[in-house]
Structures are given as structure tokens and as C-alpha cells.
Tab-separated table of C-alpha atoms in Angstrom:
chain	number	residue	atom	x	y	z
A	1	MET	CA	32.268	-28.201	-47.526
A	2	PHE	CA	30.610	-28.831	-44.201
A	3	GLN	CA	32.609	-28.442	-41.028
A	4	SER	CA	33.812	-31.896	-39.920
A	5	GLY	CA	33.012	-31.181	-36.262
A	6	ARG	CA	29.353	-30.687	-37.141
A	7	HIS	CA	29.128	-34.192	-38.660
A	8	VAL	CA	30.332	-35.794	-35.446
A	9	ALA	CA	27.990	-33.633	-33.386
A	10	LEU	CA	24.952	-34.632	-35.473
A	11	TRP	CA	25.449	-38.211	-34.337
A	12	ALA	CA	26.361	-37.265	-30.762
A	13	ILE	CA	23.207	-35.296	-30.235
A	14	PHE	CA	20.973	-38.332	-30.735
A	15	ALA	CA	22.866	-40.167	-28.014
A	16	THR	CA	22.580	-37.099	-25.795
A	17	CYS	CA	18.777	-37.070	-26.129
A	18	GLY	CA	18.655	-40.662	-24.964
A	19	VAL	CA	20.835	-40.013	-21.923
A	20	MET	CA	18.689	-37.067	-20.877
A	21	VAL	CA	15.388	-38.985	-20.634
A	22	THR	CA	13.673	-38.356	-17.304
A	23	ALA	CA	10.971	-40.303	-15.485
A	24	SER	CA	7.729	-38.729	-16.684
A	25	SER	CA	5.864	-35.578	-17.623
A	26	ALA	CA	3.679	-33.930	-14.968
A	27	LEU	CA	2.645	-30.736	-16.723
A	28	ALA	CA	-0.362	-30.602	-19.002
A	29	GLN	CA	0.161	-29.038	-22.402
A	30	GLY	CA	-0.513	-25.317	-22.404
A	31	GLN	CA	-0.261	-24.880	-18.631
A	32	THR	CA	1.963	-22.348	-16.968
A	33	ALA	CA	4.212	-23.286	-14.079
A	34	GLN	CA	1.724	-21.723	-11.669
A	35	GLU	CA	-1.151	-23.893	-12.860
A	36	HIS	CA	1.059	-26.943	-12.408
A	37	VAL	CA	1.600	-25.961	-8.782
A	38	HIS	CA	-2.103	-25.519	-8.173
A	39	THR	CA	-3.025	-28.945	-9.480
A	40	SER	CA	-0.185	-30.990	-7.921
A	41	SER	CA	-0.376	-32.803	-4.633
A	42	GLY	CA	1.998	-34.783	-2.420
A	43	SER	CA	5.616	-34.163	-1.531
A	44	ALA	CA	7.325	-36.521	-3.997
A	45	TRP	CA	9.529	-35.060	-6.702
A	46	GLN	CA	7.876	-34.842	-10.086
A	47	PHE	CA	9.901	-34.759	-13.283
A	48	MET	CA	9.229	-33.663	-16.828
A	49	GLN	CA	11.205	-33.039	-19.992
A	50	ASP	CA	10.912	-31.859	-23.562
A	51	GLY	CA	13.272	-31.142	-26.415
A	52	ILE	CA	13.812	-31.222	-30.149
A	53	VAL	CA	16.481	-31.869	-32.784
A	54	PHE	CA	16.131	-30.702	-36.380
A	55	VAL	CA	18.621	-32.364	-38.730
A	56	GLU	CA	18.057	-30.206	-41.770
A	57	LEU	CA	19.249	-29.389	-45.234
A	58	ASN	CA	18.861	-25.633	-45.219
A	59	HIS	CA	18.828	-23.784	-48.538
A	60	GLN	CA	18.502	-20.002	-48.415
A	61	GLY	CA	17.724	-18.385	-51.737
A	62	GLY	CA	19.121	-15.354	-53.545
A	63	SER	CA	22.689	-14.175	-53.944
A	64	ARG	CA	23.086	-13.800	-50.165
A	65	GLY	CA	21.902	-17.360	-49.491
A	66	GLY	CA	23.518	-20.791	-49.669
A	67	THR	CA	23.050	-24.433	-48.670
A	68	GLU	CA	24.187	-26.243	-45.525
A	69	LEU	CA	23.522	-29.209	-43.242
A	70	VAL	CA	22.867	-28.156	-39.635
A	71	ALA	CA	21.067	-29.441	-36.543
A	72	PRO	CA	19.442	-26.804	-34.290
A	73	ASN	CA	18.387	-28.345	-30.993
A	74	TRP	CA	17.493	-27.905	-27.322
A	75	TRP	CA	16.531	-30.002	-24.305
A	76	MET	CA	14.660	-28.864	-21.187
A	77	GLY	CA	14.115	-30.628	-17.864
A	78	MET	CA	12.117	-29.753	-14.756
A	79	ALA	CA	11.973	-31.208	-11.244
A	80	SER	CA	9.420	-29.970	-8.690
A	81	ARG	CA	7.882	-30.887	-5.371
A	82	ASN	CA	5.435	-29.543	-2.805
A	83	THR	CA	6.626	-28.571	0.664
A	84	SER	CA	4.834	-27.350	3.773
A	85	ARG	CA	5.595	-23.740	2.746
A	86	GLY	CA	5.024	-23.822	-0.982
A	87	ARG	CA	6.269	-25.449	-4.144
A	88	LEU	CA	9.900	-25.635	-5.268
A	89	THR	CA	10.849	-26.129	-8.919
A	90	PHE	CA	14.204	-26.387	-10.683
A	91	ASN	CA	14.394	-25.749	-14.434
A	92	THR	CA	17.239	-26.528	-16.793
A	93	MET	CA	17.634	-26.044	-20.522
A	94	PHE	CA	20.640	-26.834	-22.706
A	95	SER	CA	21.544	-26.682	-26.393
A	96	LEU	CA	24.342	-28.246	-28.447
A	97	ASP	CA	23.926	-25.537	-31.098
A	98	PRO	CA	27.572	-24.401	-30.687
A	99	ALA	CA	28.631	-27.812	-32.038
A	100	THR	CA	25.801	-28.785	-34.384
A	101	VAL	CA	25.149	-25.338	-35.878
A	102	GLY	CA	28.503	-23.599	-35.372
A	103	LYS	CA	29.619	-20.286	-33.911
A	104	ASP	CA	28.185	-18.342	-36.841
A	105	GLY	CA	24.738	-19.965	-36.622
A	106	TYR	CA	22.594	-21.234	-39.471
A	107	ARG	CA	21.727	-19.387	-42.678
A	108	GLU	CA	18.609	-17.219	-42.671
A	109	ILE	CA	18.470	-14.308	-45.083
A	110	LEU	CA	17.408	-10.910	-43.692
A	111	GLN	CA	18.130	-12.080	-40.137
A	112	SER	CA	20.490	-10.091	-37.892
A	113	GLY	CA	21.410	-9.931	-34.233
A	114	GLU	CA	24.405	-10.480	-31.923
A	115	ALA	CA	28.043	-10.534	-33.033
A	116	LEU	CA	30.913	-12.839	-33.989
A	117	SER	CA	34.605	-11.902	-33.855
A	118	GLY	CA	33.780	-8.218	-33.525
A	119	GLN	CA	31.419	-8.116	-36.521
A	120	PRO	CA	27.599	-8.207	-36.635
A	121	ILE	CA	25.932	-11.503	-37.548
A	122	VAL	CA	23.960	-10.881	-40.742
A	123	ASP	CA	21.865	-13.272	-42.861
A	124	ARG	CA	22.297	-15.909	-40.179
A	125	GLN	CA	20.473	-16.887	-36.994
A	126	HIS	CA	22.985	-17.005	-34.138
A	127	PRO	CA	23.363	-20.291	-32.226
A	128	HIS	CA	21.955	-20.564	-28.732
A	129	ASP	CA	24.307	-20.919	-25.788
A	130	PHE	CA	24.887	-24.318	-24.212
A	131	PHE	CA	23.337	-22.987	-20.995
A	132	MET	CA	19.886	-21.720	-21.949
A	133	GLN	CA	18.229	-21.914	-18.538
A	134	LEU	CA	19.214	-22.634	-14.942
A	135	ALA	CA	16.469	-21.427	-12.634
A	136	ALA	CA	14.910	-22.016	-9.232
A	137	VAL	CA	11.217	-21.172	-8.748
A	138	TRP	CA	9.463	-20.788	-5.391
A	139	GLN	CA	5.709	-20.348	-5.156
A	140	MET	CA	3.586	-19.769	-2.084
A	141	SER	CA	-0.082	-19.008	-1.494
A	142	LEU	CA	-1.081	-15.500	-0.465
A	143	THR	CA	-4.810	-16.256	-0.239
A	144	ASP	CA	-7.082	-19.045	-1.386
A	145	THR	CA	-7.007	-17.588	-4.917
A	146	ALA	CA	-3.734	-15.641	-5.126
A	147	ASN	CA	-0.111	-16.775	-5.273
A	148	LEU	CA	3.333	-15.210	-5.108
A	149	THR	CA	6.094	-16.639	-7.286
A	150	VAL	CA	9.789	-15.757	-6.995
A	151	VAL	CA	12.369	-16.831	-9.569
A	152	GLY	CA	16.145	-16.698	-9.356
A	153	ALA	CA	18.012	-17.657	-12.514
A	154	PRO	CA	21.730	-17.549	-13.300
A	155	VAL	CA	20.379	-18.147	-16.826
A	156	GLY	CA	16.759	-17.513	-17.669
A	157	ALA	CA	14.082	-15.334	-19.224
A	158	PRO	CA	12.795	-12.085	-17.708
A	159	ALA	CA	9.143	-11.019	-17.780
A	160	LEU	CA	9.303	-9.650	-21.318
A	161	GLY	CA	7.664	-10.733	-24.543
A	162	PRO	CA	5.533	-13.706	-25.575
A	163	VAL	CA	6.500	-17.325	-24.963
A	164	ALA	CA	9.802	-17.832	-26.807
A	165	PHE	CA	9.391	-19.192	-30.333
A	166	MET	CA	10.844	-22.657	-29.640
A	167	HIS	CA	8.219	-23.262	-26.921
A	168	ARG	CA	5.162	-22.042	-28.821
A	169	ALA	CA	2.766	-24.756	-29.981
A	170	SER	CA	2.098	-22.651	-33.085
A	171	ALA	CA	5.790	-22.950	-34.069
A	172	ALA	CA	6.518	-26.457	-32.794
A	173	ASP	CA	7.429	-27.909	-36.204
A	174	ASN	CA	9.049	-24.800	-37.726
A	175	PRO	CA	12.869	-25.172	-37.731
A	176	ALA	CA	13.617	-21.451	-38.330
A	177	ALA	CA	13.623	-18.569	-35.882
A	178	PRO	CA	11.298	-15.663	-36.721
A	179	LEU	CA	12.950	-12.672	-38.387
A	180	GLY	CA	11.521	-10.562	-35.554
A	181	HIS	CA	13.231	-12.669	-32.865
A	182	HIS	CA	15.245	-9.673	-31.627
A	183	THR	CA	12.096	-7.579	-31.353
A	184	PHE	CA	10.089	-10.105	-29.336
A	185	ASP	CA	11.873	-12.816	-27.361
A	186	SER	CA	15.671	-12.596	-27.689
A	187	THR	CA	15.940	-12.075	-23.907
A	188	HIS	CA	14.854	-15.678	-23.297
A	189	VAL	CA	18.548	-16.405	-22.595
A	190	ALA	CA	19.679	-13.753	-20.115
A	191	PHE	CA	22.638	-14.370	-17.814
A	192	GLY	CA	21.148	-13.190	-14.545
A	193	VAL	CA	17.415	-12.770	-13.803
A	194	LEU	CA	15.318	-12.087	-10.705
A	195	THR	CA	11.536	-12.155	-11.160
A	196	ALA	CA	8.550	-11.760	-8.856
A	197	ALA	CA	4.971	-12.469	-9.945
A	198	VAL	CA	1.528	-12.327	-8.381
A	199	ASP	CA	-1.358	-14.225	-9.942
A	200	GLN	CA	-5.050	-14.281	-9.077
A	201	GLY	CA	-7.579	-16.058	-11.221
A	202	PRO	CA	-6.806	-15.475	-14.916
A	203	TRP	CA	-4.516	-12.484	-14.224
A	204	MET	CA	-0.801	-12.340	-13.559
A	205	ILE	CA	1.466	-9.340	-12.980
A	206	GLU	CA	5.248	-9.869	-13.221
A	207	GLY	CA	8.356	-7.771	-12.789
A	208	SER	CA	12.008	-8.593	-13.449
A	209	VAL	CA	15.465	-7.148	-13.011
A	210	PHE	CA	18.046	-8.770	-15.248
A	211	ASN	CA	21.235	-8.549	-17.257
A	212	GLY	CA	20.056	-7.233	-20.610
A	213	ARG	CA	23.336	-7.684	-22.505
A	214	GLU	CA	23.293	-10.323	-25.216
A	215	PRO	CA	25.626	-13.330	-24.874
A	216	ASP	CA	29.095	-13.114	-26.422
A	217	ASP	CA	30.334	-15.460	-29.149
A	218	ASN	CA	31.762	-18.011	-26.702
A	219	ARG	CA	28.637	-20.156	-26.512
A	220	TRP	CA	29.910	-22.643	-23.910
A	221	ASN	CA	30.404	-20.336	-20.908
A	222	PHE	CA	28.460	-17.941	-18.676
A	223	ASP	CA	28.218	-14.224	-19.504
A	224	PHE	CA	27.154	-12.733	-16.197
A	225	GLY	CA	26.685	-8.979	-15.863
A	226	ARG	CA	24.998	-6.304	-13.792
A	227	LEU	CA	21.256	-6.660	-13.193
A	228	ASP	CA	20.615	-3.147	-14.488
A	229	SER	CA	17.767	-3.853	-16.927
A	230	PHE	CA	14.139	-4.199	-15.887
A	231	SER	CA	10.786	-5.264	-17.332
A	232	GLY	CA	7.130	-5.755	-16.506
A	233	ARG	CA	4.443	-7.944	-17.990
A	234	VAL	CA	0.696	-8.460	-17.563
A	235	ARG	CA	-0.812	-11.759	-18.639
A	236	PHE	CA	-4.447	-12.757	-18.961
A	237	ARG	CA	-5.706	-16.306	-19.512
A	238	PRO	CA	-9.519	-16.321	-19.515
A	239	THR	CA	-9.612	-20.012	-20.547
A	240	ASP	CA	-7.162	-22.860	-21.046
A	241	GLU	CA	-7.148	-22.094	-24.786
A	242	TRP	CA	-6.639	-18.313	-24.844
A	243	ALA	CA	-3.610	-16.349	-23.608
A	244	PHE	CA	-2.824	-12.628	-23.854
A	245	GLN	CA	0.241	-10.678	-22.759
A	246	VAL	CA	1.474	-7.082	-22.795
A	247	SER	CA	5.011	-6.280	-21.691
A	248	SER	CA	7.737	-3.670	-21.803
A	249	GLY	CA	11.363	-3.604	-20.744
A	250	HIS	CA	14.333	-1.255	-20.507
A	251	LEU	CA	17.470	-3.038	-21.764
A	252	VAL	CA	20.808	-1.456	-20.840
A	253	GLU	CA	23.477	-1.753	-23.555
A	254	PRO	CA	22.098	-5.013	-25.007
A	255	GLU	CA	24.185	-4.950	-28.195
A	256	ALA	CA	27.894	-5.731	-27.977
A	257	LEU	CA	28.778	-3.565	-31.009
A	258	GLU	CA	26.079	-0.917	-30.842
A	259	PRO	CA	26.098	1.472	-27.858
A	260	GLY	CA	22.861	2.646	-26.341
A	261	ASN	CA	19.830	1.315	-24.531
A	262	ILE	CA	16.632	-0.197	-25.924
A	263	VAL	CA	13.042	0.025	-24.747
A	264	ARG	CA	11.253	-3.083	-25.978
A	265	SER	CA	7.455	-3.301	-25.945
A	266	THR	CA	5.393	-6.294	-27.058
A	267	MET	CA	1.871	-7.602	-27.136
A	268	SER	CA	0.636	-11.008	-28.228
A	269	ILE	CA	-2.385	-13.275	-28.336
A	270	SER	CA	-2.466	-17.041	-28.709
A	271	TRP	CA	-5.082	-19.743	-29.017
A	272	THR	CA	-4.303	-23.437	-28.578
A	273	ARG	CA	-6.661	-26.419	-28.714
A	274	ARG	CA	-5.630	-29.990	-28.141
A	275	LYS	CA	-7.920	-32.984	-28.572
A	276	ASP	CA	-6.250	-36.324	-27.912
A	277	ALA	CA	-3.158	-36.282	-30.161
A	278	ASP	CA	-4.495	-33.554	-32.468
A	279	LEU	CA	-3.337	-29.956	-32.094
A	280	THR	CA	-4.403	-26.584	-33.472
A	281	ALA	CA	-2.556	-23.415	-32.429
A	282	VAL	CA	-2.334	-19.798	-33.593
A	283	THR	CA	-0.193	-16.936	-32.245
A	284	GLY	CA	-0.018	-13.301	-33.307
A	285	GLY	CA	2.233	-10.593	-31.968
A	286	TYR	CA	3.483	-7.036	-32.350
A	287	GLY	CA	6.797	-5.729	-31.033
A	288	ARG	CA	8.735	-2.470	-31.046
A	289	ASN	CA	12.339	-1.600	-30.204
A	290	ASP	CA	12.928	2.069	-29.392
A	291	THR	CA	16.645	2.806	-29.766
A	292	ASP	CA	18.937	5.828	-29.826
A	293	HIS	CA	18.670	5.859	-33.631
A	294	GLY	CA	14.938	5.407	-34.050
A	295	ALA	CA	12.311	2.737	-33.580
A	296	ARG	CA	11.938	-0.598	-35.352
A	297	ASN	CA	8.693	-2.553	-35.480
A	298	ALA	CA	7.784	-6.149	-36.224
A	299	ALA	CA	4.615	-8.228	-36.429
A	300	PHE	CA	3.870	-11.894	-37.047
A	301	VAL	CA	1.063	-14.413	-37.265
A	302	GLU	CA	1.885	-18.109	-37.145
A	303	GLY	CA	-0.164	-21.268	-36.890
A	304	ALA	CA	0.028	-25.045	-36.789
A	305	ARG	CA	-2.431	-27.873	-37.325
A	306	HIS	CA	-1.508	-31.490	-36.550
A	307	VAL	CA	-4.016	-34.290	-37.102
A	308	GLY	CA	-2.994	-37.908	-36.787
A	309	ALA	CA	0.424	-38.327	-38.365
A	310	ASN	CA	0.214	-35.199	-40.555
A	311	GLY	CA	0.949	-31.578	-39.760
A	312	LEU	CA	0.758	-28.209	-41.486
A	313	TYR	CA	2.357	-24.983	-40.263
A	314	GLY	CA	2.938	-21.440	-41.466
A	315	ARG	CA	4.179	-18.010	-40.499
A	316	ILE	CA	3.712	-14.507	-41.938
A	317	GLU	CA	6.061	-11.709	-40.832
A	318	ALA	CA	6.521	-8.011	-41.465
A	319	VAL	CA	9.773	-6.647	-40.016
A	320	GLU	CA	11.457	-3.249	-40.203
A	321	VAL	CA	15.060	-4.166	-40.986
A	322	GLU	CA	18.223	-2.080	-40.642
A	323	THR	CA	18.809	-1.313	-44.320
A	324	ALA	CA	22.433	-0.192	-44.172
A	325	LEU	CA	23.428	-3.145	-41.989
A	326	LEU	CA	21.965	-5.635	-44.456
A	327	GLN	CA	23.452	-3.809	-47.451
A	328	THR	CA	27.030	-3.893	-46.164
A	329	ALA	CA	27.064	-6.496	-43.355
A	330	LEU	CA	28.884	-3.795	-41.373
A	331	LEU	CA	27.590	-1.816	-38.418
A	332	PRO	CA	26.280	1.503	-39.805
A	333	SER	CA	26.978	4.878	-38.237
A	334	GLY	CA	25.732	8.423	-38.748
A	335	PRO	CA	22.614	9.024	-40.875
A	336	SER	CA	22.786	5.536	-42.429
A	337	ALA	CA	22.016	4.013	-39.035
A	338	LEU	CA	18.569	5.603	-39.264
A	339	LEU	CA	17.665	3.844	-42.520
A	340	LYS	CA	15.022	1.146	-42.249
A	341	ASP	CA	12.683	-0.647	-44.614
A	342	VAL	CA	9.909	-3.204	-44.240
A	343	ALA	CA	10.645	-6.768	-45.343
A	344	PHE	CA	8.064	-9.551	-45.538
A	345	ALA	CA	8.385	-13.307	-45.150
A	346	PHE	CA	5.783	-16.008	-45.772
A	347	THR	CA	6.535	-19.603	-44.743
A	348	VAL	CA	4.409	-22.734	-45.244
A	349	GLY	CA	5.452	-26.255	-44.331
A	350	ILE	CA	4.263	-29.836	-43.920
A	351	VAL	CA	5.427	-32.602	-41.611
A	352	ARG	CA	4.625	-36.304	-41.256
A	353	ASP	CA	5.319	-38.494	-38.246
A	354	VAL	CA	7.288	-41.561	-39.368
A	355	LEU	CA	8.889	-42.987	-36.231
A	356	ARG	CA	7.960	-43.842	-32.656
A	357	VAL	CA	10.511	-45.957	-30.775
A	358	SER	CA	10.703	-46.205	-26.971
A	359	GLY	CA	8.834	-42.925	-26.715
A	360	PHE	CA	11.044	-41.038	-29.186
A	361	GLU	CA	9.069	-39.309	-31.936
A	362	GLY	CA	10.541	-38.772	-35.391
A	363	ALA	CA	9.095	-36.928	-38.375
A	364	LEU	CA	10.037	-35.824	-41.876
A	365	GLY	CA	9.176	-32.327	-43.024
A	366	THR	CA	9.764	-29.570	-45.502
A	367	ASP	CA	8.879	-25.916	-45.854
A	368	VAL	CA	9.207	-23.083	-48.324
A	369	ALA	CA	9.745	-19.419	-47.419
A	370	LEU	CA	9.065	-16.580	-49.870
A	371	TYR	CA	10.396	-13.101	-49.078
A	372	GLY	CA	9.229	-9.672	-50.091
A	373	ILE	CA	12.370	-7.519	-50.366
A	374	PRO	CA	12.220	-3.708	-50.118
A	375	SER	CA	13.560	-1.863	-53.174
A	376	ALA	CA	16.652	-0.603	-51.321
A	377	LEU	CA	17.784	-4.209	-50.759
A	378	GLN	CA	16.749	-5.852	-54.024
A	379	SER	CA	20.196	-5.427	-55.589
A	380	ALA	CA	21.619	-7.537	-52.757
A	381	TYR	CA	18.851	-10.132	-52.325
A	382	GLY	CA	16.737	-10.076	-55.475
A	383	ASN	CA	13.027	-9.295	-55.581
A	384	TYR	CA	11.500	-12.536	-54.265
A	385	PRO	CA	14.143	-15.001	-53.038
A	386	LEU	CA	12.899	-18.472	-52.098
A	387	SER	CA	14.260	-20.613	-49.259
A	388	VAL	CA	13.659	-24.313	-48.512
A	389	HIS	CA	14.160	-26.646	-45.534
A	390	LEU	CA	14.212	-30.448	-45.717
A	391	PHE	CA	14.457	-31.967	-42.265
A	392	PHE	CA	14.147	-34.885	-39.907
A	393	ARG	CA	12.712	-33.884	-36.527
A	394	LEU	CA	13.316	-35.909	-33.354
A	395	ARG	CA	11.676	-35.396	-29.945
A	396	PRO	CA	12.454	-37.276	-26.700
A	397	PRO	CA	9.872	-39.262	-24.712
A	398	VAL	CA	7.396	-37.498	-22.441
A	399	GLY	CA	4.640	-38.644	-20.107
A	400	PRO	CA	0.910	-38.844	-20.833
A	401	ALA	CA	0.274	-35.148	-20.056
A	402	GLY	CA	2.055	-34.035	-23.229
A	403	ARG	CA	4.802	-31.607	-24.153
A	404	MET	CA	5.902	-28.340	-22.580
A	405	TRP	CA	4.323	-26.196	-25.285
A	406	ASN	CA	3.281	-22.686	-24.300
A	407	MET	CA	4.829	-23.184	-20.875
A	408	SER	CA	6.268	-20.148	-19.158
A	409	VAL	CA	8.141	-19.708	-15.900
A	410	PRO	CA	6.853	-18.113	-13.793
């Protein structure tokens, strides 16, 4: 049986998208916030928005799977203006996941991360908090070619990892989080972030101090903490199509149930080309978490191609999973905490645009995910479990410049 509250929320979220429509989009697809500043003129406020709702029938295969109806979603808005001393931008991002997905998140076999009621979340992707971003960005010119950007965010993302999966053009139609989410971009919702960045030409150097602890299982409130974690990132964008990043961060006690610090290091490369309404995008990345009980690695390559009304997307992942955690769904201790094995996932999906009303864009889609299970976990999952999504995807209206894909702040 589905939770009755989720049914009501599925309808409410469509109304919410309509209420949240802003005036227009002023950021070209694939631009960073800095590039937007450089190309804007005048002192009037400029507004932009983006968002997505997946209403999906989610079937996860194998004995640890199951079937459910859920609706992962998010909405993001931005307001910015030039002043005599620089450019001021306010960013917001919200999600109704706590209502439309539930406190335990949606099913995704082999996934783990965060906690619920004092137990680790296993074989499920946790829901995002209602407050995903509240940030103020100030940028000023240092020279004719260099800029300084300062970000203060009660809720935001530090300078660590690639663009978060929900904002990547290469994953725009994929309703599932990557299995390596907690190796790459799980800090995209951090409750307390201060960032400074300097950019010149294609190069940008960033540093952040932030609260590295993951949110608790009350998804409607704020989870502020000490800004005792730190990170640095170098980004290089030689053209509008190519983007590279290398980053590393020291996270203090990020896990609620697992004591110890984590050093997270990532590198990624992406290529995005847009011609009129057609889109082609590819992203690849490698990440590593060094913990008190060993290191865990992950890698992925994902891509998307959208031509006319039709789209194709895919993702390949290799992730070192915590074997004992997945075997028992309990937090391991002692030598068992050191056990790890490599799991693989291959996803391919198609989508077709079927609706455009007052700027809203709707599409129908489906995908299939095939998993390669290590021998130590085959008794629990089977050898090659198969998962399927059937979904309707809805996006809110935007202006002529396009969606906020690949956008990062700063």
C-alpha cells in the first residue's frame, strides 16, 4: 500500500510549480554564475527559475527490491542585479521530497547514505531536505579580467565535487541518483557554507569552510552546525562546451551513525553542446572517500542526447560498496567495517516530450538498470537484478536563454 499522504502531495506539487513561476530566465544554459555577471548590464533585478517533478512508478529488482509510486522533485529560483560596487545574487532551492517521497526516500538497490530513526538508510536514496539552498552571492571586479566572488549560505554547496547530479545536463532526464552520490556531491546540501572564489579567464580557484555533517531525518527544518570542514576546488573552462574540475575536502564527522572524519577527493570532465532545442551532454567523474576504516572509490560516465521531442540517456557506474552494511542493513563494526566490493550499474532510458502548456514542459519516459553484483552480495541481491522506472516528467516555464543546467554558484 502506498502512503496516503504521498497521494495528496503528488497533486499538491503540480500546483506548487505553478505558484513558483518567476518572470524570466536570464542565464544561458551551461553558464556559471560568474559568466552571468560578466554579460549582464543595467541595475534592474533579473529573475530566473528551473525545477523538475518526476511522478514515477519505481520497480527495483531482486529480493531486496520492490515497487512504489513516488515523486522526487526540486525547484530553484534566482534574483540578481548589478550595483555600483558589483553584482548581488540571491539563490533559493526547495524540495517537497519529504512529502512526495517520504522520510525513508525512494527505493534504489545498493544505495546507502544518511540515517533514519537511528539506523542507516540502505537500498534507498534518502529524500532531500525542504531547504536545499538559501544563499547570497556578491561578486566584484579585481581587474579587467579577474573577479572575486564571496558566498554566504545558511544552506548551500561548498567548493567540492562536480556539479550536483540534478543540475547536470547529462543527467537531466534520469530520475535516479547515482550510486556514487555520497562519493561525489552529497555536500550539495550543507547547513552553513562560506565560500570565496577568484576567477581569471578560463580558470577559477575556490575555497570553502562549511558544516560537513549530513542532515538529520527531520527534512523540514535547519540542521546548523560548526563550520569546521573545509574544501578547495580548481575549475577550468577552456570553451563554453568543456568543463574540468579537481577538488578535495576534509569533512568533520559527516555521518550521524559512523564516527570519524572523511577526506573526499574528486575529479570530473564534462562536455555539453546545445543547438537550438537539441542537446548533447557527457560527464565522467572519479571520486574517493578516505575514512578511518579504509578508502572507497567510485567512477561514472553518463550522457544524454535530446533531439526534437525525443531523448536518450544512460549512465555507467562502478562503486566500491560497504559489503557488511549491505548484507545486514546494520552499521558494521570491527574488521567487517573494512569489507568492500565493487558493484556495477548500467542504466539506459528514453524520453519523449508530450506536453507544452503555458511554458510547462511534460514528457513520458522509461529506463532500465542492470546491476553487476559482487559474489559476496549475490545471496542477498541475486547475480543480475533488473530495475525499471516508468515516469511522467514536468518542468516549469523558463525564459528564452534555457534551463539552469551545469550552473554552479559561485
